[in-house]
Short mmCIF file of C-alpha atoms in Angstrom, two decimals:
data_model
loop_
_atom_site.label_atom_id
_atom_site.label_comp_id
_atom_site.label_asym_id
_atom_site.label_seq_id
_atom_site.Cartn_x
_atom_site.Cartn_y
_atom_site.Cartn_z
CA ASN A 1 -17.59 0.98 15.70
CA LEU A 2 -16.03 4.30 16.68
CA ASP A 3 -12.66 3.69 18.33
CA LEU A 4 -12.03 6.99 20.11
CA PRO A 5 -9.44 7.49 22.83
CA THR A 6 -11.04 7.88 26.26
CA HIS A 7 -10.23 11.61 26.47
CA LEU A 8 -12.45 12.39 23.46
CA ARG A 9 -16.21 12.28 22.98
CA CYS A 10 -18.27 12.09 19.78
CA HIS A 11 -21.76 13.58 19.91
CA SER A 12 -24.11 15.95 18.07
CA THR A 13 -24.87 19.59 18.79
CA PRO A 14 -27.41 21.96 17.18
CA HIS A 15 -24.61 24.29 16.06
CA SER A 16 -21.96 21.85 14.82
CA GLY A 17 -23.85 18.67 14.05
CA ARG A 18 -21.68 15.61 14.63
CA THR A 19 -18.52 16.70 16.40
CA ILE A 20 -15.66 15.55 18.60
CA THR A 21 -14.96 17.30 21.89
CA THR A 22 -12.37 16.72 24.61
CA ARG A 23 -13.10 15.39 28.11
CA ILE A 24 -9.78 16.73 29.44
CA LYS A 25 -7.68 19.85 29.03
CA ILE A 26 -5.26 19.39 26.14
CA ALA A 27 -2.02 21.31 26.49
CA LYS A 28 -0.61 23.46 23.71
CA SER A 29 1.77 21.64 21.33
CA THR A 30 0.67 18.16 22.46
CA THR A 31 -1.07 15.56 20.31
CA ALA A 32 -4.84 15.95 20.64
CA PHE A 33 -5.69 12.95 18.46
CA ILE A 34 -3.88 10.33 16.38
CA GLU A 35 -5.14 7.71 13.92
CA VAL A 36 -3.56 5.11 11.65
CA PRO A 37 -5.19 5.47 8.20
CA PHE A 38 -7.80 2.87 7.32
CA ALA A 39 -6.40 2.94 3.80
CA HIS A 40 -3.85 4.95 1.83
CA SER A 41 -2.59 5.22 -1.71
CA ILE A 42 0.72 6.67 -2.88
CA HIS A 43 0.51 8.24 -6.33
CA PHE A 44 2.49 6.39 -8.99
CA SER A 45 4.93 9.27 -9.47
CA ALA A 46 5.99 9.11 -5.81
CA ARG A 47 6.12 5.36 -5.19
CA LYS A 48 9.89 5.17 -5.43
CA SER A 49 10.47 8.12 -3.13
CA MET A 50 7.83 7.64 -0.38
CA CYS A 51 7.82 4.97 2.31
CA ASP A 52 4.70 2.82 2.04
CA ASN A 53 4.65 2.36 5.81
CA CYS A 54 5.55 5.65 7.53
CA PHE A 55 5.15 8.10 4.56
CA ALA A 56 8.72 9.42 4.90
CA GLN A 57 10.00 10.96 1.68
CA CYS A 58 13.44 10.77 0.13
CA ASN A 59 15.49 13.89 -0.62
CA ASP A 60 14.00 17.16 -1.77
CA ASP A 61 15.47 17.68 -5.22
CA ASN A 62 12.10 17.11 -6.93
CA ASP A 63 13.68 14.71 -9.45
CA ASP A 64 11.80 11.42 -9.57
CA ASP A 65 14.20 9.98 -12.16
CA ASP A 66 17.26 10.53 -9.98
CA ASP A 67 18.38 7.31 -8.24
CA ASN A 68 19.26 9.44 -5.23
CA ASN A 69 15.55 10.16 -4.88
CA HIS A 70 14.60 6.47 -4.61
CA LEU A 71 14.18 4.71 -1.28
CA GLU A 72 16.55 1.81 -0.79
CA TYR A 73 14.31 -0.99 0.49
CA GLU A 74 11.93 -2.38 -2.13
CA CYS A 75 9.11 -4.90 -1.79
CA ASP A 76 10.49 -8.37 -2.61
CA GLY A 77 7.39 -9.11 -4.67
CA GLY A 78 8.42 -6.53 -7.28
CA CYS A 79 5.26 -4.43 -7.06
CA GLY A 80 7.26 -1.21 -6.65
CA ALA A 81 6.44 -0.38 -3.02
CA ARG A 82 9.42 1.15 -1.21
CA TYR A 83 10.43 1.54 2.42
CA CYS A 84 12.85 3.84 4.22
CA THR A 85 14.25 1.26 6.67
CA THR A 86 14.25 -2.51 7.16
CA SER A 87 12.02 -1.98 10.19
CA CYS A 88 9.44 -0.10 8.10
CA LYS A 89 9.59 -2.84 5.49
CA GLU A 90 8.89 -5.53 8.09
CA GLN A 91 5.98 -3.55 9.55
CA GLY A 92 4.52 -2.58 6.18
CA LEU A 93 4.63 -6.09 4.72
CA ILE A 94 2.23 -7.38 7.39
CA ARG A 95 -0.61 -5.72 5.49
CA HIS A 96 1.08 -5.23 2.13
CA VAL A 97 1.59 -8.95 1.49
CA ARG A 98 -2.20 -9.34 1.09
CA ILE A 99 -2.35 -6.98 -1.89
CA CYS A 100 1.12 -7.11 -3.49
CA HIS A 101 -0.13 -9.39 -6.29
CA LEU A 102 -2.94 -6.93 -7.08
CA ILE A 103 -0.56 -3.98 -7.31
CA GLN A 104 1.69 -5.97 -9.64
CA GLN A 105 -1.21 -6.33 -12.08
CA THR A 106 -1.74 -2.56 -12.22
CA ASN A 107 1.94 -2.03 -13.08
CA ASP A 108 1.68 -3.79 -16.46
CA LYS A 109 1.76 -0.93 -18.96
CA LYS A 110 0.77 -3.22 -21.83
CA THR A 111 -2.58 -4.07 -20.25
CA ASN A 112 -3.10 -1.02 -18.05
CA LYS A 113 -4.39 1.79 -20.28
CA ASN A 114 -6.16 3.65 -17.49
CA SER A 115 -5.84 7.36 -16.81
CA GLN A 116 -3.73 8.52 -13.88
CA SER A 117 -6.79 9.35 -11.79
CA MET A 118 -8.31 5.92 -12.50
CA ASN A 119 -5.07 4.19 -11.52
CA GLU A 120 -4.99 6.14 -8.27
CA SER A 121 -8.61 5.18 -7.57
CA ILE A 122 -7.86 1.51 -8.18
CA ALA A 123 -4.78 1.75 -5.95
CA LEU A 124 -6.92 3.14 -3.12
CA LEU A 125 -9.47 0.36 -3.61
CA ILE A 126 -6.66 -2.18 -3.38
CA SER A 127 -5.58 -0.64 -0.09
CA LEU A 128 -9.19 -0.63 1.16
CA SER A 129 -9.49 -4.32 0.34
CA SER A 130 -6.55 -5.10 2.65
CA ALA A 131 -8.24 -3.59 5.72
CA SER A 132 -9.23 -6.01 8.46
CA GLN A 133 -12.60 -4.36 9.17
CA PRO A 134 -15.64 -4.53 6.85
CA LEU A 135 -16.01 -1.34 4.83
CA GLN A 136 -19.49 -0.56 6.14
CA ASN A 137 -18.09 -0.34 9.68
CA VAL A 138 -16.24 2.84 8.86
CA MET A 139 -17.70 4.37 5.72
CA SER A 140 -20.75 5.67 7.59
CA MET A 141 -18.39 7.86 9.62
CA MET A 142 -17.40 9.88 6.54
CA MET A 143 -19.41 12.37 4.48
CA ASP A 144 -20.49 11.57 0.94
CA ASN A 145 -21.78 14.25 -1.39
CA SER A 146 -21.01 12.63 -4.73
CA THR A 147 -22.16 13.96 -8.07
CA LYS A 148 -23.51 11.68 -10.79
CA LYS A 149 -20.14 11.83 -12.55
CA VAL A 150 -18.29 10.79 -9.39
CA LEU A 151 -20.71 7.89 -8.91
CA ARG A 152 -20.11 6.77 -12.51
CA ASP A 153 -16.34 7.01 -12.07
CA THR A 154 -16.32 5.11 -8.78
CA ALA A 155 -18.51 2.37 -10.24
CA LYS A 156 -16.10 2.07 -13.16
CA ALA A 157 -13.13 1.93 -10.79
CA GLU A 158 -14.81 -0.87 -8.79
CA SER A 159 -15.41 -2.85 -11.99
CA LYS A 160 -11.73 -2.55 -12.94
CA PHE A 161 -10.71 -3.48 -9.40
CA ARG A 162 -12.91 -6.59 -9.49
CA ALA A 163 -11.42 -7.51 -12.89
CA LEU A 164 -8.01 -7.99 -11.28
CA SER A 165 -7.03 -11.58 -10.58
CA HIS A 166 -7.79 -11.86 -6.89
CA ASN A 167 -6.23 -14.52 -4.71
CA ILE A 168 -8.48 -15.00 -1.68
CA GLU A 169 -5.85 -17.08 0.14
CA LYS A 170 -3.34 -14.22 -0.04
CA GLU A 171 -5.87 -11.52 0.74
CA GLY A 172 -7.28 -13.38 3.72
CA LYS A 173 -10.87 -12.28 3.02
CA VAL A 174 -13.56 -12.51 0.36
CA LEU A 175 -14.55 -9.49 -1.69
CA GLU A 176 -17.37 -7.38 -0.34
CA SER A 177 -20.76 -7.13 -2.05
CA ARG A 178 -20.99 -5.32 -5.37
CA GLY A 179 -21.17 -1.57 -4.90
CA ALA A 180 -19.36 -1.57 -1.56
CA TYR A 181 -16.03 -0.46 -3.02
CA ALA A 182 -17.60 2.24 -5.19
CA ASP A 183 -19.37 3.58 -2.09
CA ALA A 184 -16.11 3.58 -0.15
CA LEU A 185 -14.26 5.35 -2.95
CA SER A 186 -16.95 8.02 -3.27
CA VAL A 187 -16.04 9.50 0.14
CA LYS A 188 -12.46 10.28 -0.91
CA ASN A 189 -13.09 13.76 -2.31
CA LEU A 190 -14.62 15.09 0.90
CA ASN A 191 -12.65 13.05 3.43
CA GLY A 192 -9.30 12.13 1.91
CA ILE A 193 -6.25 13.53 3.72
CA GLY A 194 -3.72 14.73 1.16
CA ILE A 195 -0.02 14.04 1.79
CA TYR A 196 2.32 16.54 0.14
CA ASN A 197 5.99 16.81 -0.76
CA ALA A 198 8.24 19.76 0.07
CA TYR A 199 6.97 21.59 -3.02
CA GLY A 200 3.30 21.40 -2.01
CA THR A 201 2.41 18.73 -4.59
CA GLU A 202 0.02 16.00 -3.44
CA VAL A 203 1.84 12.66 -3.59
CA ALA A 204 -0.53 10.41 -1.62
CA VAL A 205 -3.96 10.29 -0.01
CA ALA A 206 -5.11 8.65 3.23
CA LEU A 207 -8.58 7.81 4.57
CA CYS A 208 -9.03 8.27 8.32
CA PRO A 209 -12.69 7.69 9.30
CA THR A 210 -12.44 9.04 12.84
CA LEU A 211 -10.43 12.11 11.86
CA ALA A 212 -13.10 12.78 9.22
CA MET A 213 -15.54 13.43 12.07
CA VAL A 214 -13.49 16.38 13.37
CA ASN A 215 -15.10 19.58 12.12
CA HIS A 216 -13.58 22.37 10.07
CA SER A 217 -12.68 25.85 11.24
CA CYS A 218 -10.82 28.66 9.47
CA TYR A 219 -9.65 29.60 12.97
CA PRO A 220 -8.77 26.09 14.20
CA ASN A 221 -7.34 24.94 17.50
CA THR A 222 -5.24 22.12 15.97
CA GLN A 223 -2.88 21.51 13.08
CA GLN A 224 -3.40 18.37 11.00
CA ILE A 225 -0.12 16.47 10.42
CA THR A 226 0.55 13.25 8.51
CA ASP A 227 3.78 11.47 9.39
CA ASN A 228 5.18 8.28 10.92
CA GLY A 229 2.37 6.33 9.27
CA THR A 230 -0.35 8.27 11.13
CA CYS A 231 -2.61 11.28 10.80
CA ARG A 232 -2.69 13.39 13.95
CA LEU A 233 -3.88 16.68 15.36
CA ARG A 234 -1.46 18.92 17.27
CA ALA A 235 -2.90 21.51 19.63
CA LEU A 236 -2.11 25.09 18.56
CA ARG A 237 -3.12 26.34 22.01
CA ASP A 238 -4.51 24.99 25.27
CA ILE A 239 -7.88 23.34 24.56
CA ASP A 240 -10.37 23.38 27.44
CA ILE A 241 -12.62 20.56 28.67
CA GLY A 242 -15.75 20.30 26.53
CA GLU A 243 -14.22 22.27 23.65
CA GLU A 244 -14.65 21.03 20.11
CA LEU A 245 -11.55 19.93 18.19
CA SER A 246 -11.14 21.58 14.79
CA TYR A 247 -8.70 21.86 11.92
CA SER A 248 -8.82 23.67 8.61
CA TYR A 249 -10.03 21.75 5.55
CA VAL A 250 -8.93 24.53 3.19
CA SER A 251 -6.07 26.90 2.52
CA LEU A 252 -6.37 30.23 4.33
CA GLU A 253 -4.63 31.95 1.42
CA GLY A 254 -6.72 34.23 -0.76
CA SER A 255 -9.89 36.18 -0.15
CA ASP A 256 -12.61 35.43 2.37
CA VAL A 257 -15.12 35.10 -0.47
CA ASP A 258 -13.05 32.46 -2.29
CA ARG A 259 -12.48 30.49 0.92
CA LYS A 260 -16.15 30.54 1.92
CA THR A 261 -17.20 29.58 -1.60
CA ALA A 262 -14.81 26.62 -1.60
CA ILE A 263 -16.21 25.41 1.72
CA THR A 264 -19.83 25.75 0.60
CA ASP A 265 -19.23 24.17 -2.82
CA ASN A 266 -17.27 21.19 -1.47
CA TRP A 267 -18.77 20.46 1.94
CA ARG A 268 -22.20 22.06 1.68
CA PHE A 269 -22.12 24.13 4.86
CA VAL A 270 -21.62 27.78 5.73
CA CYS A 271 -18.66 28.28 8.03
CA LYS A 272 -19.45 30.54 10.99
CA CYS A 273 -16.10 30.37 12.76
CA HIS A 274 -14.35 33.32 14.40
CA ARG A 275 -12.64 34.27 11.14
CA CYS A 276 -15.73 33.97 8.96
CA VAL A 277 -17.84 36.24 11.16
CA GLY A 278 -15.20 38.97 11.02
CA GLY A 279 -13.14 38.21 14.13
CA GLU A 280 -9.56 39.43 14.56
CA CYS A 281 -7.09 36.83 13.23
CA SER A 282 -3.86 38.78 12.66
CA GLU A 283 -2.08 37.31 15.68
CA PHE A 284 -3.14 33.77 14.74
CA ASP A 285 -2.02 34.23 11.13
CA ALA A 286 1.34 35.72 12.11
CA ARG A 287 2.09 32.66 14.22
CA HIS A 288 0.29 29.79 12.47
CA THR A 289 -0.62 30.56 8.83
CA CYS A 290 2.09 29.55 6.38
CA TYR A 291 2.85 31.57 3.26
CA CYS A 292 1.01 28.90 1.24
CA GLY A 293 -2.14 29.21 3.38
CA ALA A 294 -1.70 26.00 5.37
CA VAL A 295 -2.00 25.98 9.16
CA CYS A 296 1.26 25.22 10.99
CA TYR A 297 2.24 25.13 14.63
CA GLU A 298 4.81 27.83 14.06
CA VAL A 299 5.88 29.80 10.99
CA ASP A 300 9.32 31.31 10.56
CA ARG A 301 8.54 34.83 9.33
CA THR A 302 12.22 35.55 8.60
CA SER A 303 12.44 33.01 5.76
CA GLY A 304 9.64 34.29 3.54
CA GLU A 305 9.13 30.74 2.27
CA CYS A 306 6.59 27.95 2.71
CA VAL A 307 7.69 25.69 5.54
CA CYS A 308 4.64 23.50 6.18
CA ASN A 309 5.81 20.51 4.10
CA HIS A 310 9.55 20.62 4.64
CA GLY A 311 9.34 18.42 7.70
CA ARG A 312 7.90 15.61 5.58
CA VAL A 313 11.23 15.06 3.81
CA VAL A 314 13.01 13.08 6.46
CA VAL A 315 15.04 10.56 4.48
CA LYS A 316 18.23 11.99 3.07
CA LYS A 317 20.62 10.13 0.80
CA PRO A 318 24.05 11.44 -0.16
CA LYS A 319 24.54 12.44 -3.76
CA LEU A 320 26.48 9.89 -5.81
CA SER A 321 29.58 11.34 -7.42
#
């Protein structure tokens, strides 16, 4: 069920395990890979300011209560989903219409006493339920290393999701077997792609099964970008035929020990990339490592400020007098 573009190959190697390599030379600055998320969930605090179709964000004043920070085009069903243009609204509603009635039920503050994290889990399950493919077709492509607590929490989230009043006619599919949604949710911690605002705060999460098969490197050859409703990899340099694609799962800020510990604790492997074995990285960092530790195609060293998320704020509204 792997839907890879023809220029890429998925296979296993003794050194990297399952990996994705390129069949052609990929030129610097070009898109090496692109994928539309299988599912996504915008955190409640950002629903008014982030487009539910292309992930564009409104303004950068960090004031969620300001009407200037709310996108103009709202879902007609009243669930709270917003869009940046009429075109995005038309495109987004093709899938959104299946789950609008479920989202409306989670908005009722009188009956919804869940924690923020539980609400976000339920929101992601709602998005997963709107996918056209069966969950088992893609979940096997993503790593799962859940603790007992995570398994308890995901099972609880599935129970609350199933307790919603489902309308099979609207959703266009029957619910999957019990346990399927908990299993799907359990891969989020290791595989979820965070989407951030200009201040570096996570405001949404996306699940991209194929992208999840691209391996980590602290000295990567691509930058991971989420925009225009997709998750993509942009080549930081020319990538040769047969070379493995890689991007960084972690921030490069801080000490080597902290970074390696984070990788081992979260993903259960020891990174042996160029950086982790003591290779020279000063030129790479000067060009590609943002002040916050994220990997960018190019960093403006004259500003002294984080620039990696500024490009995500693409919808500007004039201040009302």
